[in-house]
PDB file of C-alpha atoms and ligand atoms in Angstrom:
ATOM      1  CA  MET V   1     -17.669   0.396 -13.766  1.00  0.00           C
ATOM      2  CA  ILE V   2     -16.620   1.302 -10.221  1.00  0.00           C
ATOM      3  CA  LYS V   3     -18.747   4.000  -8.556  1.00  0.00           C
ATOM      4  CA  LYS V   4     -16.629   7.006  -7.520  1.00  0.00           C
ATOM      5  CA  TYR V   5     -17.128   9.310  -4.517  1.00  0.00           C
ATOM      6  CA  HIS V   6     -15.064  12.418  -3.870  1.00  0.00           C
ATOM      7  CA  PHE V   7     -15.202  14.481  -0.669  1.00  0.00           C
ATOM      8  CA  ILE V   8     -13.587  17.742   0.403  1.00  0.00           C
ATOM      9  CA  ARG V   9     -12.880  16.718   3.998  1.00  0.00           C
ATOM     10  CA  ILE V  10     -13.695  13.452   5.790  1.00  0.00           C
ATOM     11  CA  ASP V  11     -12.199  11.530   8.670  1.00  0.00           C
ATOM     12  CA  SER V  12     -10.720   8.650   6.631  1.00  0.00           C
ATOM     13  CA  THR V  13     -11.443   7.305   3.133  1.00  0.00           C
ATOM     14  CA  ASN V  14     -11.344   3.759   4.567  1.00  0.00           C
ATOM     15  CA  ASP V  15     -14.025   4.619   7.147  1.00  0.00           C
ATOM     16  CA  ILE V  16     -16.320   6.371   4.662  1.00  0.00           C
ATOM     17  CA  ALA V  17     -15.887   3.524   2.174  1.00  0.00           C
ATOM     18  CA  ARG V  18     -16.884   1.089   4.925  1.00  0.00           C
ATOM     19  CA  SER V  19     -20.086   3.053   5.560  1.00  0.00           C
ATOM     20  CA  LEU V  20     -20.973   3.188   1.824  1.00  0.00           C
ATOM     21  CA  ILE V  21     -20.097  -0.304   0.623  1.00  0.00           C
ATOM     22  CA  ASN V  22     -23.085  -2.133   2.226  1.00  0.00           C
ATOM     23  CA  THR V  23     -25.336  -1.226  -0.670  1.00  0.00           C
ATOM     24  CA  GLU V  24     -22.730  -1.088  -3.485  1.00  0.00           C
ATOM     25  CA  GLY V  25     -20.563  -3.563  -5.430  1.00  0.00           C
ATOM     26  CA  GLU V  26     -17.307  -1.681  -5.930  1.00  0.00           C
ATOM     27  CA  ILE V  27     -16.486   1.914  -5.032  1.00  0.00           C
ATOM     28  CA  ILE V  28     -13.537   4.298  -4.982  1.00  0.00           C
ATOM     29  CA  VAL V  29     -13.525   6.999  -2.314  1.00  0.00           C
ATOM     30  CA  THR V  30     -11.135   9.952  -2.512  1.00  0.00           C
ATOM     31  CA  THR V  31     -10.888  13.143  -0.523  1.00  0.00           C
ATOM     32  CA  ASP V  32      -8.914  16.391  -0.485  1.00  0.00           C
ATOM     33  CA  GLU V  33      -8.206  16.004   3.210  1.00  0.00           C
ATOM     34  CA  GLN V  34      -8.499  13.419   5.984  1.00  0.00           C
ATOM     35  CA  THR V  35      -9.042  14.549   9.566  1.00  0.00           C
ATOM     36  CA  ASN V  36      -8.364  11.067  10.971  1.00  0.00           C
ATOM     37  CA  GLY V  37      -6.157   9.433   8.338  1.00  0.00           C
ATOM     38  CA  ARG V  38      -4.956   6.091   9.639  1.00  0.00           C
ATOM     39  CA  GLY V  39      -1.785   4.136   8.973  1.00  0.00           C
ATOM     40  CA  ARG V  40      -0.937   0.584   9.922  1.00  0.00           C
ATOM     41  CA  LYS V  41      -0.339  -0.295  13.587  1.00  0.00           C
ATOM     42  CA  GLU V  42      -2.712   2.444  14.804  1.00  0.00           C
ATOM     43  CA  ARG V  43      -0.426   5.142  13.429  1.00  0.00           C
ATOM     44  CA  ILE V  44      -1.743   8.478  12.226  1.00  0.00           C
ATOM     45  CA  TRP V  45      -1.418   9.194   8.480  1.00  0.00           C
ATOM     46  CA  TYR V  46      -0.901  12.931   8.069  1.00  0.00           C
ATOM     47  CA  GLY V  47      -1.428  14.899   4.882  1.00  0.00           C
ATOM     48  CA  GLU V  48      -2.220  18.459   3.953  1.00  0.00           C
ATOM     49  CA  PHE V  49      -5.367  19.573   2.136  1.00  0.00           C
ATOM     50  CA  GLY V  50      -5.243  18.821  -1.602  1.00  0.00           C
ATOM     51  CA  THR V  51      -1.560  17.944  -1.769  1.00  0.00           C
ATOM     52  CA  ASN V  52      -1.503  14.147  -1.572  1.00  0.00           C
ATOM     53  CA  MET V  53      -3.661  11.243  -2.639  1.00  0.00           C
ATOM     54  CA  TYR V  54      -6.078   9.751  -0.078  1.00  0.00           C
ATOM     55  CA  PHE V  55      -7.770   6.874  -1.896  1.00  0.00           C
ATOM     56  CA  THR V  56      -9.774   3.782  -0.957  1.00  0.00           C
ATOM     57  CA  TYR V  57     -10.971   1.030  -3.260  1.00  0.00           C
ATOM     58  CA  SER V  58     -13.691  -0.972  -1.542  1.00  0.00           C
ATOM     59  CA  VAL V  59     -15.511  -4.121  -2.606  1.00  0.00           C
ATOM     60  CA  ASN V  60     -18.599  -5.922  -1.396  1.00  0.00           C
ATOM     61  CA  HIS V  61     -17.862  -9.644  -1.719  1.00  0.00           C
ATOM     62  CA  LEU V  62     -21.567 -10.467  -1.481  1.00  0.00           C
ATOM     63  CA  LYS V  63     -22.248  -8.586  -4.731  1.00  0.00           C
ATOM     64  CA  VAL V  64     -19.107  -9.050  -6.843  1.00  0.00           C
ATOM     65  CA  LYS V  65     -17.114 -12.143  -7.867  1.00  0.00           C
ATOM     66  CA  THR V  66     -13.801 -11.314  -6.236  1.00  0.00           C
ATOM     67  CA  PHE V  67     -10.354 -12.816  -5.530  1.00  0.00           C
ATOM     68  CA  GLU V  68     -10.027 -16.225  -3.845  1.00  0.00           C
ATOM     69  CA  ASN V  69      -7.071 -15.211  -1.705  1.00  0.00           C
ATOM     70  CA  THR V  70      -7.107 -12.036   0.430  1.00  0.00           C
ATOM     71  CA  ILE V  71      -3.357 -11.562  -0.102  1.00  0.00           C
ATOM     72  CA  SER V  72      -4.215 -10.772  -3.747  1.00  0.00           C
ATOM     73  CA  TYR V  73      -5.605  -7.410  -2.543  1.00  0.00           C
ATOM     74  CA  LEU V  74      -2.320  -6.509  -0.958  1.00  0.00           C
ATOM     75  CA  ALA V  75      -0.377  -7.645  -4.031  1.00  0.00           C
ATOM     76  CA  SER V  76      -2.625  -5.917  -6.577  1.00  0.00           C
ATOM     77  CA  ALA V  77      -2.908  -2.603  -4.698  1.00  0.00           C
ATOM     78  CA  THR V  78       0.858  -2.483  -4.230  1.00  0.00           C
ATOM     79  CA  LEU V  79       1.567  -3.299  -7.884  1.00  0.00           C
ATOM     80  CA  PHE V  80      -1.080  -0.858  -9.181  1.00  0.00           C
ATOM     81  CA  THR V  81       0.442   1.936  -7.096  1.00  0.00           C
ATOM     82  CA  LEU V  82       3.962   0.961  -8.165  1.00  0.00           C
ATOM     83  CA  ASN V  83       2.912   0.953 -11.846  1.00  0.00           C
ATOM     84  CA  THR V  84       1.276   4.353 -11.463  1.00  0.00           C
ATOM     85  CA  LEU V  85       4.395   5.803  -9.825  1.00  0.00           C
ATOM     86  CA  ARG V  86       6.598   4.321 -12.564  1.00  0.00           C
ATOM     87  CA  HIS V  87       4.252   5.704 -15.202  1.00  0.00           C
ATOM     88  CA  TYR V  88       4.731   9.271 -13.936  1.00  0.00           C
ATOM     89  CA  ALA V  89       8.359   8.936 -12.838  1.00  0.00           C
ATOM     90  CA  PRO V  90       9.889   6.472 -15.318  1.00  0.00           C
ATOM     91  CA  ASN V  91      13.468   7.490 -14.587  1.00  0.00           C
ATOM     92  CA  TYR V  92      13.317   6.783 -10.864  1.00  0.00           C
ATOM     93  CA  LYS V  93      13.967   3.539  -8.985  1.00  0.00           C
ATOM     94  CA  PHE V  94      10.990   2.412  -6.891  1.00  0.00           C
ATOM     95  CA  LYS V  95      11.028  -0.570  -4.547  1.00  0.00           C
ATOM     96  CA  ILE V  96       8.439  -2.311  -2.390  1.00  0.00           C
ATOM     97  CA  LYS V  97       9.335  -2.585   1.273  1.00  0.00           C
ATOM     98  CA  TYR V  98       7.682  -5.667   2.740  1.00  0.00           C
ATOM     99  CA  PRO V  99       4.783  -6.018   2.484  1.00  0.00           C
ATOM    100  CA  ASN V 100       3.304  -2.988   0.712  1.00  0.00           C
ATOM    101  CA  ASP V 101       5.155   0.275   1.325  1.00  0.00           C
ATOM    102  CA  ILE V 102       6.663   1.910  -1.736  1.00  0.00           C
ATOM    103  CA  TYR V 103      10.002   3.657  -1.536  1.00  0.00           C
ATOM    104  CA  CYS V 104      11.820   5.764  -4.118  1.00  0.00           C
ATOM    105  CA  TYR V 105      15.552   6.435  -4.476  1.00  0.00           C
ATOM    106  CA  ASP V 106      16.075  10.210  -4.499  1.00  0.00           C
ATOM    107  CA  GLY V 107      19.830  10.167  -5.195  1.00  0.00           C
ATOM    108  CA  GLU V 108      20.639   9.949  -1.488  1.00  0.00           C
ATOM    109  CA  SER V 109      18.563   7.101  -0.048  1.00  0.00           C
ATOM    110  CA  TYR V 110      15.301   5.218  -0.471  1.00  0.00           C
ATOM    111  CA  LYS V 111      12.409   7.229   0.984  1.00  0.00           C
ATOM    112  CA  LYS V 112       8.757   6.280   1.476  1.00  0.00           C
ATOM    113  CA  VAL V 113       6.355   7.704  -1.072  1.00  0.00           C
ATOM    114  CA  SER V 114       3.302   5.498  -0.553  1.00  0.00           C
ATOM    115  CA  GLY V 115       1.623   3.398   2.149  1.00  0.00           C
ATOM    116  CA  ILE V 116      -1.331   1.018   2.097  1.00  0.00           C
ATOM    117  CA  LEU V 117      -3.833   0.114   4.811  1.00  0.00           C
ATOM    118  CA  ILE V 118      -5.971  -2.933   4.041  1.00  0.00           C
ATOM    119  CA  GLU V 119      -8.998  -3.770   6.167  1.00  0.00           C
ATOM    120  CA  HIS V 120     -11.258  -6.795   5.712  1.00  0.00           C
ATOM    121  CA  ILE V 121     -14.641  -7.243   7.402  1.00  0.00           C
ATOM    122  CA  TYR V 122     -15.865 -10.800   8.030  1.00  0.00           C
ATOM    123  CA  ALA V 123     -19.204 -12.285   9.030  1.00  0.00           C
ATOM    124  CA  GLY V 124     -18.041 -15.400  10.843  1.00  0.00           C
ATOM    125  CA  THR V 125     -15.505 -16.889   8.448  1.00  0.00           C
ATOM    126  CA  SER V 126     -16.869 -15.375   5.241  1.00  0.00           C
ATOM    127  CA  LEU V 127     -15.415 -12.208   3.844  1.00  0.00           C
ATOM    128  CA  LYS V 128     -17.992  -9.436   3.424  1.00  0.00           C
ATOM    129  CA  PHE V 129     -16.190  -6.168   2.631  1.00  0.00           C
ATOM    130  CA  SER V 130     -12.624  -5.086   1.895  1.00  0.00           C
ATOM    131  CA  MET V 131     -11.223  -1.582   2.144  1.00  0.00           C
ATOM    132  CA  ILE V 132      -7.922  -1.008   0.348  1.00  0.00           C
ATOM    133  CA  GLY V 133      -6.656   2.409   1.445  1.00  0.00           C
ATOM    134  CA  ILE V 134      -3.740   3.979  -0.398  1.00  0.00           C
ATOM    135  CA  GLY V 135      -1.919   7.163   0.548  1.00  0.00           C
ATOM    136  CA  THR V 136       0.638   8.536  -1.915  1.00  0.00           C
ATOM    137  CA  ASN V 137       2.700  11.681  -1.455  1.00  0.00           C
ATOM    138  CA  ILE V 138       2.167  13.695  -4.609  1.00  0.00           C
ATOM    139  CA  ASN V 139       2.710  17.414  -4.038  1.00  0.00           C
ATOM    140  CA  GLN V 140       3.792  17.660  -0.410  1.00  0.00           C
ATOM    141  CA  ARG V 141       6.678  20.151  -0.240  1.00  0.00           C
ATOM    142  CA  ILE V 142       7.616  20.104   3.437  1.00  0.00           C
ATOM    143  CA  PHE V 143       7.857  17.065   5.702  1.00  0.00           C
ATOM    144  CA  PRO V 144       7.982  17.146   9.506  1.00  0.00           C
ATOM    145  CA  ASP V 145      11.462  16.723  11.044  1.00  0.00           C
ATOM    146  CA  ASN V 146      10.756  13.183  12.287  1.00  0.00           C
ATOM    147  CA  ILE V 147      10.194  11.859   8.742  1.00  0.00           C
ATOM    148  CA  LEU V 148      12.270  14.357   6.746  1.00  0.00           C
ATOM    149  CA  TYR V 149      14.901  11.742   5.848  1.00  0.00           C
ATOM    150  CA  LYS V 150      12.404   8.890   5.539  1.00  0.00           C
ATOM    151  CA  ALA V 151       9.662  10.252   3.254  1.00  0.00           C
ATOM    152  CA  THR V 152       9.410  12.041  -0.059  1.00  0.00           C
ATOM    153  CA  SER V 153       6.821  13.082  -2.647  1.00  0.00           C
ATOM    154  CA  LEU V 154       6.661  13.123  -6.438  1.00  0.00           C
ATOM    155  CA  PHE V 155       7.010  16.921  -6.261  1.00  0.00           C
ATOM    156  CA  LYS V 156      10.247  16.636  -4.249  1.00  0.00           C
ATOM    157  CA  LEU V 157      11.535  14.202  -6.873  1.00  0.00           C
ATOM    158  CA  GLY V 158      10.872  16.823  -9.555  1.00  0.00           C
ATOM    159  CA  ILE V 159       7.679  15.309 -10.972  1.00  0.00           C
ATOM    160  CA  ASN V 160       4.806  17.716 -11.558  1.00  0.00           C
ATOM    161  CA  ILE V 161       1.406  16.065 -11.747  1.00  0.00           C
ATOM    162  CA  THR V 162      -1.956  16.658 -10.112  1.00  0.00           C
ATOM    163  CA  VAL V 163      -3.552  14.387  -7.539  1.00  0.00           C
ATOM    164  CA  THR V 164      -6.393  13.874 -10.050  1.00  0.00           C
ATOM    165  CA  ASP V 165      -3.940  12.577 -12.689  1.00  0.00           C
ATOM    166  CA  PHE V 166      -2.647  10.030 -10.206  1.00  0.00           C
ATOM    167  CA  VAL V 167      -6.137   9.006  -9.032  1.00  0.00           C
ATOM    168  CA  ASN V 168      -7.341   8.508 -12.613  1.00  0.00           C
ATOM    169  CA  LYS V 169      -4.401   6.326 -13.618  1.00  0.00           C
ATOM    170  CA  LEU V 170      -4.594   4.261 -10.420  1.00  0.00           C
ATOM    171  CA  SER V 171      -8.380   3.867 -10.786  1.00  0.00           C
ATOM    172  CA  SER V 172      -7.916   2.515 -14.324  1.00  0.00           C
ATOM    173  CA  TYR V 173      -5.958  -0.429 -12.882  1.00  0.00           C
ATOM    174  CA  PHE V 174      -8.680  -1.121 -10.294  1.00  0.00           C
ATOM    175  CA  GLU V 175     -11.311  -1.134 -13.077  1.00  0.00           C
ATOM    176  CA  LYS V 176      -9.679  -4.333 -14.396  1.00  0.00           C
ATOM    177  CA  ILE V 177      -8.705  -5.891 -11.083  1.00  0.00           C
ATOM    178  CA  TYR V 178     -10.662  -9.161 -11.447  1.00  0.00           C
ATOM    179  CA  GLU V 179      -9.306  -9.787 -14.954  1.00  0.00           C
ATOM    180  CA  LEU V 180      -5.940 -10.544 -13.336  1.00  0.00           C
ATOM    181  CA  ASP V 181      -4.632 -14.039 -12.695  1.00  0.00           C
ATOM    182  CA  GLU V 182      -4.104 -14.263  -8.928  1.00  0.00           C
ATOM    183  CA  ASN V 183      -1.156 -16.654  -9.150  1.00  0.00           C
ATOM    184  CA  LYS V 184       0.688 -14.422 -11.607  1.00  0.00           C
ATOM    185  CA  LEU V 185      -0.094 -11.390  -9.453  1.00  0.00           C
ATOM    186  CA  LEU V 186       1.477 -13.004  -6.415  1.00  0.00           C
ATOM    187  CA  LEU V 187       4.537 -14.012  -8.413  1.00  0.00           C
ATOM    188  CA  VAL V 188       5.046 -10.459  -9.699  1.00  0.00           C
ATOM    189  CA  TRP V 189       4.630  -9.057  -6.169  1.00  0.00           C
ATOM    190  CA  LYS V 190       7.147 -11.565  -4.769  1.00  0.00           C
ATOM    191  CA  ASN V 191       9.636 -10.790  -7.542  1.00  0.00           C
ATOM    192  CA  GLU V 192       9.285  -7.047  -6.964  1.00  0.00           C
ATOM    193  CA  LEU V 193       9.768  -7.560  -3.207  1.00  0.00           C
ATOM    194  CA  ASP V 194      13.048  -9.369  -3.877  1.00  0.00           C
ATOM    195  CA  ILE V 195      13.501 -10.213  -0.185  1.00  0.00           C
ATOM    196  CA  ILE V 196      14.412 -13.923  -0.315  1.00  0.00           C
ATOM    197  CA  ASN V 197      17.916 -14.637   1.106  1.00  0.00           C
ATOM    198  CA  LYS V 198      18.222 -11.106   2.449  1.00  0.00           C
ATOM    199  CA  GLU V 199      19.484 -10.536   5.961  1.00  0.00           C
ATOM    200  CA  ILE V 200      17.011  -8.781   8.245  1.00  0.00           C
ATOM    201  CA  ILE V 201      17.216  -7.478  11.810  1.00  0.00           C
ATOM    202  CA  LEU V 202      14.348  -8.200  14.198  1.00  0.00           C
ATOM    203  CA  VAL V 203      13.131  -4.979  15.790  1.00  0.00           C
ATOM    204  CA  SER V 204      12.199  -6.785  19.046  1.00  0.00           C
ATOM    205  CA  ASN V 205      15.694  -8.031  19.958  1.00  0.00           C
ATOM    206  CA  TYR V 206      18.063  -6.856  17.176  1.00  0.00           C
ATOM    207  CA  LYS V 207      18.695 -10.454  16.180  1.00  0.00           C
ATOM    208  CA  ARG V 208      19.954 -11.035  12.615  1.00  0.00           C
ATOM    209  CA  MET V 209      18.055 -13.616  10.588  1.00  0.00           C
ATOM    210  CA  THR V 210      17.759 -14.554   6.914  1.00  0.00           C
ATOM    211  CA  VAL V 211      14.566 -14.630   4.854  1.00  0.00           C
ATOM    212  CA  LYS V 212      14.383 -18.272   3.780  1.00  0.00           C
ATOM    213  CA  SER V 213      11.149 -18.163   1.796  1.00  0.00           C
ATOM    214  CA  GLN V 214       7.780 -16.563   1.357  1.00  0.00           C
ATOM    215  CA  LEU V 215       4.700 -18.658   2.128  1.00  0.00           C
ATOM    216  CA  ASP V 216       1.666 -18.814  -0.173  1.00  0.00           C
ATOM    217  CA  ASP V 217      -0.214 -16.413   2.103  1.00  0.00           C
ATOM    218  CA  GLY V 218       2.574 -13.835   1.792  1.00  0.00           C
ATOM    219  CA  ARG V 219       4.151 -14.348   5.228  1.00  0.00           C
ATOM    220  CA  LEU V 220       7.939 -14.563   5.513  1.00  0.00           C
ATOM    221  CA  LEU V 221       9.833 -17.546   6.911  1.00  0.00           C
ATOM    222  CA  LEU V 222      12.954 -16.329   8.731  1.00  0.00           C
ATOM    223  CA  ILE V 223      15.809 -18.574   9.872  1.00  0.00           C
ATOM    224  CA  ASP V 224      19.060 -18.410  11.796  1.00  0.00           C
ATOM    225  CA  ASP V 225      21.295 -21.124  13.296  1.00  0.00           C
ATOM    226  CA  SER V 226      18.878 -21.918  16.094  1.00  0.00           C
ATOM    227  CA  GLU V 227      15.321 -21.102  15.104  1.00  0.00           C
ATOM    228  CA  GLU V 228      12.674 -20.438  12.484  1.00  0.00           C
ATOM    229  CA  LEU V 229      10.186 -17.612  12.722  1.00  0.00           C
ATOM    230  CA  ILE V 230       7.193 -16.605  10.587  1.00  0.00           C
ATOM    231  CA  ILE V 231       6.242 -12.950  10.323  1.00  0.00           C
ATOM    232  CA  ASP V 232       3.536 -11.073   8.417  1.00  0.00           C
ATOM    233  CA  ASP V 233       4.311  -7.428   9.092  1.00  0.00           C
ATOM    234  CA  GLY V 234       7.033  -5.126   7.863  1.00  0.00           C
ATOM    235  CA  GLU V 235       7.211  -3.255  11.170  1.00  0.00           C
ATOM    236  CA  SER V 236       8.927  -6.115  13.000  1.00  0.00           C
ATOM    237  CA  ILE V 237      11.944  -6.206  10.680  1.00  0.00           C
ATOM    238  CA  ILE V 238      14.586  -3.836   9.344  1.00  0.00           C
ATOM    239  CA  TYR V 239      16.430  -4.553   6.112  1.00  0.00           C
ATOM    240  CA  GLU V 240      18.228  -2.880   3.206  1.00  0.00           C
ATOM    241  CA  LEU V 241      15.994  -2.438   0.194  1.00  0.00           C
TER     242      LEU V 241
HETATM  243  C1  BTN A   1       0.866   3.014   6.295  1.00  0.00           C
HETATM  244  O1  BTN A   1       1.878   3.135   5.599  1.00  0.00           O
HETATM  245  O2  BTN A   1       0.927   2.923   7.543  1.00  0.00           O
HETATM  246  C2  BTN A   1      -0.470   2.966   5.605  1.00  0.00           C
HETATM  247  C3  BTN A   1      -0.985   4.324   5.271  1.00  0.00           C
HETATM  248  C4  BTN A   1      -2.328   4.308   4.561  1.00  0.00           C
HETATM  249  C5  BTN A   1      -2.910   5.685   4.363  1.00  0.00           C
HETATM  250  C6  BTN A   1      -4.132   5.675   3.507  1.00  0.00           C
HETATM  251  S1  BTN A   1      -4.641   7.292   3.023  1.00  0.00           S
HETATM  252  C7  BTN A   1      -6.135   6.654   2.415  1.00  0.00           C
HETATM  253  C8  BTN A   1      -6.600   5.586   3.392  1.00  0.00           C
HETATM  254  N1  BTN A   1      -7.360   6.190   4.470  1.00  0.00           N
HETATM  255  C9  BTN A   1      -6.748   6.075   5.653  1.00  0.00           C
HETATM  256  O3  BTN A   1      -7.177   6.499   6.736  1.00  0.00           O
HETATM  257  N2  BTN A   1      -5.593   5.427   5.497  1.00  0.00           N
HETATM  258  C10 BTN A   1      -5.372   5.034   4.125  1.00  0.00           C
END
């Protein structure tokens, strides 16, 4: 059984999980509000008090028999969140944007509903702790102008649930995380991504390339007439979902 912590207001669920996991095996940290919510690439992750889910699953690899491959954390967290969204909004189309953002089609375009920030702490080459932070827009009604056409929430899609409902369903997947077969998990994640053979544009120079394959560690192999390139982040490419 994973130990659960809930706070009213903290800086970031990933940071608090990091400070608690030393003496624990597996924990889930949630909060009503983050004062220093963090996204990938040093971005800020905003969210109002009590409206959205701020969730971190953290594991101490010294105390628990965990996954062999760190990419399995990215794959499982993304699929658990996707399954939870589909559970509450079965009539909507959700897609994963490489590697772990989740977008939903709102009748106009695909908009981001969930983001994941994964942090691993090593001692030398051995993995000690992992923090899997998930932010999902549940009941946010108003979005700032700069993301108005890029983000949505379950509420805006017409789905009425509480943050607690979402946390409970998502937590139930994490309770069984190590029962999963890692190879199958990666296959399901890759199938859901559905990015092979798609054309992408590189953000750095607007060059068009094609996704040739996905490596075992999750990175993408891109090709064009003259070169091959391997990337591991979704921020460096633009593509149609
Ligand atoms: C992204 O899309 O850039 C990732 C966003 C991750 C946000 C979540 S909210 C819970 C956890 N705590 C944080 O500070 N960040 C993650």
